[in-house]
Short mmCIF file of N, CA and C in Angstrom, two decimals:
data_model
loop_
_atom_site.label_atom_id
_atom_site.label_comp_id
_atom_site.label_asym_id
_atom_site.label_seq_id
_atom_site.Cartn_x
_atom_site.Cartn_y
_atom_site.Cartn_z
N UNK A 146 107.84 124.03 63.44
CA UNK A 146 108.41 123.54 64.67
C UNK A 146 108.46 124.91 65.59
N UNK A 147 108.22 124.67 66.97
CA UNK A 147 108.11 125.74 67.73
C UNK A 147 109.50 126.31 68.23
N UNK A 148 109.59 127.26 68.90
CA UNK A 148 110.88 127.77 69.35
C UNK A 148 111.20 127.27 70.63
N UNK A 149 112.38 127.16 71.01
CA UNK A 149 112.86 126.75 72.30
C UNK A 149 112.08 127.56 73.45
N UNK A 150 111.96 126.89 74.50
CA UNK A 150 111.02 127.48 75.68
C UNK A 150 112.04 127.29 76.99
N UNK A 151 111.73 128.40 77.79
CA UNK A 151 112.26 128.27 79.13
C UNK A 151 110.97 127.82 79.98
N UNK A 152 111.25 126.61 80.69
CA UNK A 152 110.08 126.20 81.45
C UNK A 152 109.72 126.81 82.78
N UNK A 153 108.56 126.94 83.19
CA UNK A 153 108.10 127.65 84.48
C UNK A 153 108.76 126.72 85.73
N UNK A 154 109.21 127.63 86.60
CA UNK A 154 109.86 126.91 87.70
C UNK A 154 108.86 125.98 88.52
N UNK A 155 109.44 124.83 88.88
CA UNK A 155 108.44 123.92 89.52
C UNK A 155 107.64 122.93 88.47
N UNK A 156 107.71 123.21 87.26
CA UNK A 156 106.93 122.23 86.38
C UNK A 156 107.67 121.03 86.01
N UNK A 157 107.00 120.13 85.36
CA UNK A 157 107.60 118.90 85.04
C UNK A 157 108.61 119.13 84.01
N UNK A 158 108.50 120.20 83.11
CA UNK A 158 109.46 120.44 82.08
C UNK A 158 110.73 120.99 82.84
N UNK A 159 110.40 121.99 83.76
CA UNK A 159 111.69 122.43 84.72
C UNK A 159 112.35 121.35 85.34
N UNK A 160 111.69 120.24 85.79
CA UNK A 160 112.42 119.01 86.28
C UNK A 160 113.40 118.42 85.26
N UNK A 161 112.82 118.28 84.03
CA UNK A 161 113.68 117.74 82.85
C UNK A 161 114.83 118.58 82.53
N UNK A 162 114.61 119.94 82.58
CA UNK A 162 115.66 120.78 82.26
C UNK A 162 116.80 120.81 83.44
N UNK A 163 116.31 120.85 84.58
CA UNK A 163 117.38 120.66 85.75
C UNK A 163 117.99 119.47 85.81
N UNK A 164 117.28 118.29 85.45
CA UNK A 164 117.98 116.96 85.42
C UNK A 164 118.90 116.96 84.33
N UNK A 165 118.62 117.47 83.16
CA UNK A 165 119.60 117.57 81.93
C UNK A 165 120.93 118.28 82.46
N UNK A 166 120.78 119.53 83.05
CA UNK A 166 121.88 120.24 83.54
C UNK A 166 122.77 119.50 84.44
N UNK A 167 122.04 118.78 85.48
CA UNK A 167 122.83 118.04 86.48
C UNK A 167 123.57 117.00 85.78
N UNK A 168 123.07 116.36 84.73
CA UNK A 168 123.80 115.31 84.03
C UNK A 168 124.65 115.87 83.07
N UNK A 169 124.82 117.01 82.87
CA UNK A 169 125.74 117.68 81.84
C UNK A 169 125.23 117.36 80.34
N UNK A 170 123.98 117.24 80.26
CA UNK A 170 123.27 117.15 78.82
C UNK A 170 123.01 118.34 78.27
N UNK A 171 123.25 118.48 76.91
CA UNK A 171 122.90 119.79 76.12
C UNK A 171 121.79 119.53 75.51
N UNK A 172 120.48 119.87 75.86
CA UNK A 172 119.28 119.70 75.40
C UNK A 172 118.52 121.11 74.97
N UNK A 173 117.53 121.08 74.18
CA UNK A 173 116.82 122.02 73.92
C UNK A 173 115.32 121.72 73.98
N UNK A 174 114.64 122.31 74.85
CA UNK A 174 113.14 122.04 75.14
C UNK A 174 112.30 122.87 74.10
N UNK A 175 111.34 122.13 73.78
CA UNK A 175 110.45 122.74 72.74
C UNK A 175 109.00 122.43 73.26
N UNK A 176 108.01 123.41 73.09
CA UNK A 176 106.49 123.05 73.45
C UNK A 176 106.00 123.13 71.80
N UNK A 177 105.38 122.16 71.43
CA UNK A 177 104.89 122.08 70.15
C UNK A 177 103.57 122.53 69.92
N UNK A 178 103.09 122.92 68.76
CA UNK A 178 101.62 123.20 68.52
C UNK A 178 100.80 122.30 68.47
N UNK A 179 101.21 121.01 68.32
CA UNK A 179 100.49 119.94 68.21
C UNK A 179 100.87 118.93 69.25
N UNK A 180 100.09 117.78 69.35
CA UNK A 180 100.43 116.78 70.18
C UNK A 180 101.64 116.00 69.93
N UNK A 181 102.49 115.62 70.89
CA UNK A 181 103.61 114.84 70.66
C UNK A 181 103.51 113.45 71.32
N UNK A 182 102.19 113.01 71.71
CA UNK A 182 101.89 111.98 72.54
C UNK A 182 102.21 110.68 71.87
N UNK A 183 102.27 110.53 70.64
CA UNK A 183 102.57 109.23 69.98
C UNK A 183 103.86 109.52 69.26
N UNK A 184 104.56 108.44 68.82
CA UNK A 184 105.75 108.65 68.16
C UNK A 184 105.53 109.19 66.73
N UNK A 185 104.25 108.73 66.10
CA UNK A 185 104.13 109.53 64.79
C UNK A 185 103.78 110.86 64.84
N UNK A 186 102.99 111.17 65.95
CA UNK A 186 102.78 112.68 66.12
C UNK A 186 103.97 113.45 66.47
N UNK A 187 104.98 112.79 67.21
CA UNK A 187 106.06 113.62 67.46
C UNK A 187 107.01 113.75 66.38
N UNK A 188 107.11 112.74 65.54
CA UNK A 188 108.00 112.65 64.44
C UNK A 188 107.39 113.77 63.43
N UNK A 189 106.16 114.08 63.23
CA UNK A 189 105.56 115.04 62.35
C UNK A 189 105.96 116.42 63.06
N UNK A 190 105.68 116.46 64.46
CA UNK A 190 105.89 117.89 65.00
C UNK A 190 107.51 118.26 64.89
N UNK A 191 108.29 117.25 65.05
CA UNK A 191 109.80 117.48 65.16
C UNK A 191 110.44 117.65 63.70
N UNK A 192 109.79 117.12 62.63
CA UNK A 192 110.24 117.14 61.41
C UNK A 192 111.29 116.16 61.24
N UNK A 193 111.28 114.92 61.85
CA UNK A 193 112.16 114.05 61.78
C UNK A 193 111.60 112.57 61.46
N UNK A 194 112.56 111.53 61.31
CA UNK A 194 112.19 110.23 61.15
C UNK A 194 111.41 109.73 62.39
N UNK A 195 110.58 108.83 62.29
CA UNK A 195 109.80 108.32 63.47
C UNK A 195 110.94 107.54 64.36
N UNK A 196 111.88 106.95 63.63
CA UNK A 196 112.99 106.28 64.32
C UNK A 196 113.69 107.09 65.27
N UNK A 197 113.91 108.37 65.13
CA UNK A 197 114.54 109.24 65.95
C UNK A 197 113.78 109.72 67.19
N UNK A 198 112.50 109.27 67.27
CA UNK A 198 111.75 109.43 68.44
C UNK A 198 112.01 108.42 69.43
N UNK A 199 112.15 109.05 70.79
CA UNK A 199 112.43 108.05 71.93
C UNK A 199 111.07 107.83 72.60
N UNK A 200 110.76 106.48 72.59
CA UNK A 200 109.46 106.34 73.40
C UNK A 200 109.98 105.77 74.88
N UNK A 201 109.70 106.57 75.88
CA UNK A 201 109.92 106.27 77.23
C UNK A 201 108.92 105.26 77.68
N UNK A 202 109.01 104.00 77.78
CA UNK A 202 108.20 103.08 78.17
C UNK A 202 108.50 102.62 79.71
N UNK A 203 107.57 102.71 80.47
CA UNK A 203 107.60 102.28 81.86
C UNK A 203 107.13 100.98 82.28
N UNK A 204 107.78 100.03 82.62
CA UNK A 204 107.30 98.64 82.99
C UNK A 204 107.48 98.43 84.41
N UNK A 205 107.07 97.29 85.08
CA UNK A 205 107.39 96.76 86.20
C UNK A 205 108.18 95.54 86.03
N UNK A 206 109.11 95.27 86.90
CA UNK A 206 109.96 94.04 86.89
C UNK A 206 108.88 92.76 87.44
N UNK A 207 108.59 91.90 86.80
CA UNK A 207 107.60 90.84 87.15
C UNK A 207 107.99 90.32 88.54
N UNK A 208 109.32 90.23 88.88
CA UNK A 208 109.87 89.64 90.04
C UNK A 208 109.89 90.49 91.31
N UNK A 209 110.10 91.67 91.07
CA UNK A 209 110.30 92.78 92.20
C UNK A 209 109.17 93.91 92.23
N UNK A 210 108.51 94.15 91.06
CA UNK A 210 107.56 95.19 90.99
C UNK A 210 108.25 96.53 90.89
N UNK A 211 109.44 96.57 90.88
CA UNK A 211 110.37 97.71 90.73
C UNK A 211 110.13 98.19 89.30
N UNK A 212 110.13 99.71 89.32
CA UNK A 212 109.93 100.28 87.79
C UNK A 212 111.23 99.81 86.99
N UNK A 213 111.03 99.74 85.79
CA UNK A 213 112.07 99.71 84.64
C UNK A 213 111.61 100.46 83.48
N UNK A 214 112.52 101.17 82.89
CA UNK A 214 112.34 101.97 81.73
C UNK A 214 113.11 101.50 80.51
N UNK A 215 112.39 101.39 79.40
CA UNK A 215 112.88 101.09 78.25
C UNK A 215 112.77 102.36 77.36
N UNK A 216 113.77 102.69 76.81
CA UNK A 216 113.92 103.74 75.78
C UNK A 216 114.08 103.12 74.33
N UNK A 217 112.84 103.26 73.62
CA UNK A 217 112.81 102.50 72.33
C UNK A 217 112.37 103.53 71.36
N UNK A 218 113.05 103.06 70.10
CA UNK A 218 112.89 103.82 68.88
C UNK A 218 111.47 103.93 68.50
N UNK A 219 110.96 105.15 68.05
CA UNK A 219 109.57 105.21 67.63
C UNK A 219 109.23 104.28 66.46
N UNK A 220 110.18 103.66 65.76
CA UNK A 220 110.04 102.73 64.67
C UNK A 220 109.73 101.30 65.28
N UNK A 221 110.04 101.05 66.52
CA UNK A 221 109.90 99.81 67.01
C UNK A 221 108.96 99.40 68.20
N UNK A 222 108.53 98.34 68.41
CA UNK A 222 107.63 98.00 69.49
C UNK A 222 108.67 97.04 70.34
N UNK A 223 108.54 97.09 71.50
CA UNK A 223 109.35 96.24 72.46
C UNK A 223 108.76 94.82 72.58
N UNK A 224 109.42 93.93 72.18
CA UNK A 224 109.09 92.43 72.34
C UNK A 224 109.35 91.97 73.52
N UNK A 225 108.51 91.97 74.49
CA UNK A 225 108.70 91.73 76.00
C UNK A 225 109.05 90.18 76.04
N UNK A 226 108.66 89.22 75.26
CA UNK A 226 109.10 87.79 75.40
C UNK A 226 110.58 87.84 74.66
N UNK A 227 110.79 88.50 73.73
CA UNK A 227 112.21 88.39 73.24
C UNK A 227 113.29 89.07 74.33
N UNK A 228 112.93 90.16 75.07
CA UNK A 228 113.58 90.80 75.94
C UNK A 228 113.78 89.78 77.18
N UNK A 229 112.80 89.12 77.53
CA UNK A 229 112.75 88.37 78.66
C UNK A 229 113.76 87.07 78.29
N UNK A 230 113.57 86.57 77.25
CA UNK A 230 114.52 85.52 76.81
C UNK A 230 116.05 85.92 76.38
N UNK A 231 116.22 86.98 76.16
CA UNK A 231 117.57 87.34 75.73
C UNK A 231 118.27 88.06 76.97
N UNK A 232 117.58 89.03 77.69
CA UNK A 232 118.27 89.70 78.77
C UNK A 232 117.90 89.12 80.10
N UNK A 233 116.82 88.39 80.49
CA UNK A 233 116.29 87.82 81.59
C UNK A 233 115.46 88.97 82.30
N UNK A 234 115.06 89.96 81.57
CA UNK A 234 114.21 91.02 82.06
C UNK A 234 112.76 90.55 82.05
N UNK A 235 112.09 90.11 82.98
CA UNK A 235 110.60 89.74 82.86
C UNK A 235 109.81 91.11 83.33
N UNK A 236 109.24 91.55 82.19
CA UNK A 236 108.62 92.94 82.44
C UNK A 236 107.12 92.70 82.29
N UNK A 237 106.29 93.59 83.12
CA UNK A 237 104.89 93.64 82.82
C UNK A 237 104.31 94.90 82.85
N UNK A 238 103.21 95.30 82.28
CA UNK A 238 102.67 96.64 82.15
C UNK A 238 102.72 97.25 83.59
N UNK A 239 102.68 98.66 83.58
CA UNK A 239 102.61 99.27 84.85
C UNK A 239 101.45 100.09 84.73
N UNK A 240 100.60 100.37 85.77
CA UNK A 240 99.61 101.14 85.90
C UNK A 240 99.88 102.61 85.73
N UNK A 241 99.09 103.22 84.85
CA UNK A 241 99.41 104.85 84.67
C UNK A 241 99.38 105.55 85.82
N UNK A 242 98.76 105.26 87.02
CA UNK A 242 98.67 106.08 88.13
C UNK A 242 100.09 105.84 88.79
N UNK A 243 100.55 104.55 88.76
CA UNK A 243 101.84 104.20 89.41
C UNK A 243 102.96 104.92 88.63
N UNK A 244 102.78 104.89 87.23
CA UNK A 244 103.97 105.66 86.49
C UNK A 244 103.95 107.05 87.01
N UNK A 245 102.96 107.59 86.96
CA UNK A 245 102.71 109.18 87.33
C UNK A 245 103.27 109.46 88.73
N UNK A 246 102.98 108.40 89.63
CA UNK A 246 103.30 108.71 91.06
C UNK A 246 104.81 108.57 91.22
N UNK A 247 105.48 107.56 90.62
CA UNK A 247 106.99 107.38 90.77
C UNK A 247 107.84 108.03 89.86
N UNK A 248 107.39 108.43 88.53
CA UNK A 248 108.37 109.26 87.66
C UNK A 248 107.92 110.60 87.90
N UNK A 249 106.70 111.07 88.04
CA UNK A 249 106.33 112.26 88.19
C UNK A 249 105.78 112.93 86.62
N UNK A 250 105.72 111.93 86.02
CA UNK A 250 105.08 112.26 84.47
C UNK A 250 103.89 111.37 84.15
N UNK A 251 103.05 112.01 83.51
CA UNK A 251 101.94 111.13 82.91
C UNK A 251 102.25 110.46 81.64
N UNK A 252 101.71 109.34 81.40
CA UNK A 252 102.01 108.66 80.25
C UNK A 252 101.67 109.53 79.02
N UNK A 253 102.43 109.56 78.11
CA UNK A 253 102.48 110.42 77.02
C UNK A 253 103.46 111.54 77.07
N UNK A 254 103.87 111.76 78.40
CA UNK A 254 104.73 112.87 78.54
C UNK A 254 106.02 112.30 79.24
N UNK A 255 106.09 111.16 79.41
CA UNK A 255 107.22 110.55 80.41
C UNK A 255 108.57 110.86 79.65
N UNK A 256 109.38 111.66 80.51
CA UNK A 256 110.84 111.86 79.79
C UNK A 256 111.80 110.85 80.24
N UNK A 257 112.87 110.75 79.72
CA UNK A 257 113.89 109.64 80.12
C UNK A 257 114.74 110.12 81.31
N UNK A 258 114.62 111.46 81.59
CA UNK A 258 115.27 111.97 82.91
C UNK A 258 114.29 112.81 83.82
N UNK A 259 114.81 113.11 84.88
CA UNK A 259 113.97 113.75 85.90
C UNK A 259 112.84 113.06 86.43
N UNK A 260 113.21 111.73 86.83
CA UNK A 260 112.11 110.85 87.56
C UNK A 260 112.13 111.40 88.99
N UNK A 261 111.13 111.08 89.64
CA UNK A 261 111.16 111.37 91.10
C UNK A 261 111.82 110.29 91.80
N UNK A 262 111.63 109.02 91.14
CA UNK A 262 112.28 107.80 91.77
C UNK A 262 113.35 107.29 90.77
N UNK A 263 114.51 107.02 91.33
CA UNK A 263 115.61 106.40 90.31
C UNK A 263 114.96 105.00 89.64
N UNK A 264 115.13 105.04 88.40
CA UNK A 264 114.71 103.92 87.68
C UNK A 264 115.80 103.28 86.71
N UNK A 265 116.00 102.09 86.77
CA UNK A 265 117.07 101.45 85.79
C UNK A 265 116.56 101.55 84.47
N UNK A 266 117.38 101.94 83.53
CA UNK A 266 116.93 102.20 82.03
C UNK A 266 117.85 101.34 81.00
N UNK A 267 116.99 100.86 80.04
CA UNK A 267 117.40 100.11 79.04
C UNK A 267 117.26 100.72 77.72
N UNK A 268 118.17 100.99 76.81
CA UNK A 268 117.99 101.78 75.61
C UNK A 268 117.96 100.99 74.37
N UNK A 269 117.19 101.02 73.32
CA UNK A 269 117.22 100.54 72.08
C UNK A 269 118.51 100.90 71.44
N UNK A 270 119.27 99.84 71.02
CA UNK A 270 120.34 100.36 70.22
C UNK A 270 120.14 100.88 69.01
N UNK A 271 119.08 100.93 68.50
CA UNK A 271 118.75 101.62 67.12
C UNK A 271 118.88 103.18 67.40
N UNK A 272 118.61 103.83 68.58
CA UNK A 272 118.60 105.20 68.80
C UNK A 272 120.02 105.56 68.73
N UNK A 273 121.03 104.74 68.91
CA UNK A 273 122.40 105.29 68.98
C UNK A 273 122.87 105.41 67.71
N UNK A 274 122.30 105.09 66.69
CA UNK A 274 122.60 105.31 65.23
C UNK A 274 122.38 106.73 64.76
N UNK A 275 121.88 107.52 65.56
CA UNK A 275 121.32 108.88 65.14
C UNK A 275 122.33 109.89 65.86
N UNK A 276 122.53 111.02 65.06
CA UNK A 276 123.13 112.20 65.82
C UNK A 276 122.20 112.83 66.82
N UNK A 277 121.03 112.86 66.48
CA UNK A 277 119.92 113.54 67.23
C UNK A 277 118.75 112.69 67.45
N UNK A 278 118.36 112.61 68.75
CA UNK A 278 116.84 111.94 68.94
C UNK A 278 116.02 112.91 69.71
N UNK A 279 114.87 112.86 69.55
CA UNK A 279 113.87 113.50 70.36
C UNK A 279 113.10 112.85 71.43
N UNK A 280 112.96 113.33 72.55
CA UNK A 280 112.25 112.53 73.77
C UNK A 280 111.31 113.59 74.37
N UNK A 281 110.17 112.96 75.14
CA UNK A 281 109.32 113.59 75.79
C UNK A 281 109.91 114.46 76.95
N UNK A 282 109.35 115.71 77.14
CA UNK A 282 110.03 116.52 78.06
C UNK A 282 108.95 116.80 79.21
N UNK A 283 108.18 115.73 79.52
CA UNK A 283 107.32 116.01 80.68
C UNK A 283 105.95 116.28 80.54
N UNK A 284 105.53 116.71 79.24
CA UNK A 284 104.14 116.91 78.91
C UNK A 284 103.93 116.45 77.49
N UNK A 285 102.70 116.02 77.24
CA UNK A 285 102.27 115.49 75.85
C UNK A 285 102.55 116.34 74.80
N UNK A 286 102.92 117.56 74.91
CA UNK A 286 103.15 118.53 73.90
C UNK A 286 104.50 119.06 73.80
N UNK A 287 105.43 118.39 74.61
CA UNK A 287 106.72 118.94 74.66
C UNK A 287 107.77 118.00 74.51
N UNK A 288 108.88 118.35 73.80
CA UNK A 288 110.00 117.27 73.66
C UNK A 288 111.28 118.03 73.86
N UNK A 289 112.43 117.26 73.79
CA UNK A 289 113.82 117.88 73.61
C UNK A 289 114.55 117.14 72.88
N UNK A 290 115.44 117.64 72.19
CA UNK A 290 116.49 116.97 71.38
C UNK A 290 117.81 116.80 72.14
N UNK A 291 118.42 115.61 71.88
CA UNK A 291 119.54 115.25 72.56
C UNK A 291 120.49 114.34 71.80
N UNK A 292 121.76 114.34 71.89
CA UNK A 292 122.63 113.41 71.32
C UNK A 292 122.31 112.02 71.97
N UNK A 293 121.92 110.96 71.39
CA UNK A 293 121.42 109.62 72.06
C UNK A 293 122.56 108.98 72.83
N UNK A 294 123.89 109.06 72.26
CA UNK A 294 125.23 108.57 73.12
C UNK A 294 125.45 109.10 74.42
N UNK A 295 125.26 110.65 74.25
CA UNK A 295 125.51 111.29 75.57
C UNK A 295 124.35 110.89 76.52
N UNK A 296 123.06 110.70 76.07
CA UNK A 296 121.98 110.51 76.97
C UNK A 296 122.23 109.08 77.47
N UNK A 297 122.58 108.15 76.78
CA UNK A 297 122.69 106.82 77.37
C UNK A 297 123.80 106.88 78.44
N UNK A 298 125.03 107.61 78.14
CA UNK A 298 126.03 107.64 79.17
C UNK A 298 125.71 108.25 80.35
N UNK A 299 125.00 109.36 80.13
CA UNK A 299 124.68 110.16 81.26
C UNK A 299 123.82 109.45 82.27
N UNK A 300 122.79 108.69 81.74
CA UNK A 300 121.78 107.99 82.65
C UNK A 300 122.22 106.51 82.99
N UNK A 301 123.29 106.18 82.30
CA UNK A 301 123.74 104.84 82.68
C UNK A 301 123.00 103.74 81.91
N UNK A 302 122.24 104.08 81.02
CA UNK A 302 121.41 103.09 80.21
C UNK A 302 122.18 102.00 79.82
N UNK A 303 121.67 100.82 79.93
CA UNK A 303 122.10 99.52 79.27
C UNK A 303 121.55 99.50 77.75
N UNK A 304 122.43 99.37 76.84
CA UNK A 304 122.00 99.17 75.39
C UNK A 304 121.63 97.74 75.28
N UNK A 305 120.22 97.57 74.59
CA UNK A 305 119.75 96.36 74.16
C UNK A 305 119.05 96.41 73.00
N UNK A 306 118.88 95.17 72.37
CA UNK A 306 117.95 94.92 71.29
C UNK A 306 116.68 94.67 71.74
N UNK A 307 115.59 95.42 71.06
CA UNK A 307 114.30 95.29 71.81
C UNK A 307 113.43 94.40 71.03
N UNK A 308 114.02 93.77 69.82
CA UNK A 308 113.06 92.95 69.16
C UNK A 308 114.10 92.02 68.39
N UNK A 309 113.51 90.90 67.85
CA UNK A 309 114.32 90.04 67.09
C UNK A 309 114.83 90.64 65.89
N UNK A 310 115.85 90.36 65.26
CA UNK A 310 116.22 90.89 64.03
C UNK A 310 116.22 89.61 62.82
N UNK A 311 116.14 90.25 61.68
CA UNK A 311 116.01 89.30 60.45
C UNK A 311 114.68 88.83 60.23
#
């Protein structure tokens, strides 16, 4: 695993670091030697269970076209039909260019904090079962570790179940 880094001023990683500081989150930014673009890649790079990886998935609300973020455990896929039936969230895929324009991050490096546009967040309850989780830090080779409960509280994330159980 790589050593902690200090991001270059004005970079997407600096935006993540600045957002964390403003939210009172204690994070440690790392740039990895290998890709962290997928949950499996990130888990290998971080030396953790894939379930501890936070997938920051950006969707559009099908009714309003506003962005909605799901923070999902790397061990799960978000079941959009289940989420719609359970929470009334009708979500549809969001174009990668729009994701970048409104969050400031490219897909594969979307952080859960530091967005250019405020975005409502829903967090997979599974993530809250860990002391530490790892999330994208604004680039496809960079991550940060954080207490998931502190993250959820700091960003006002609504905790949800992202797939049927049982």
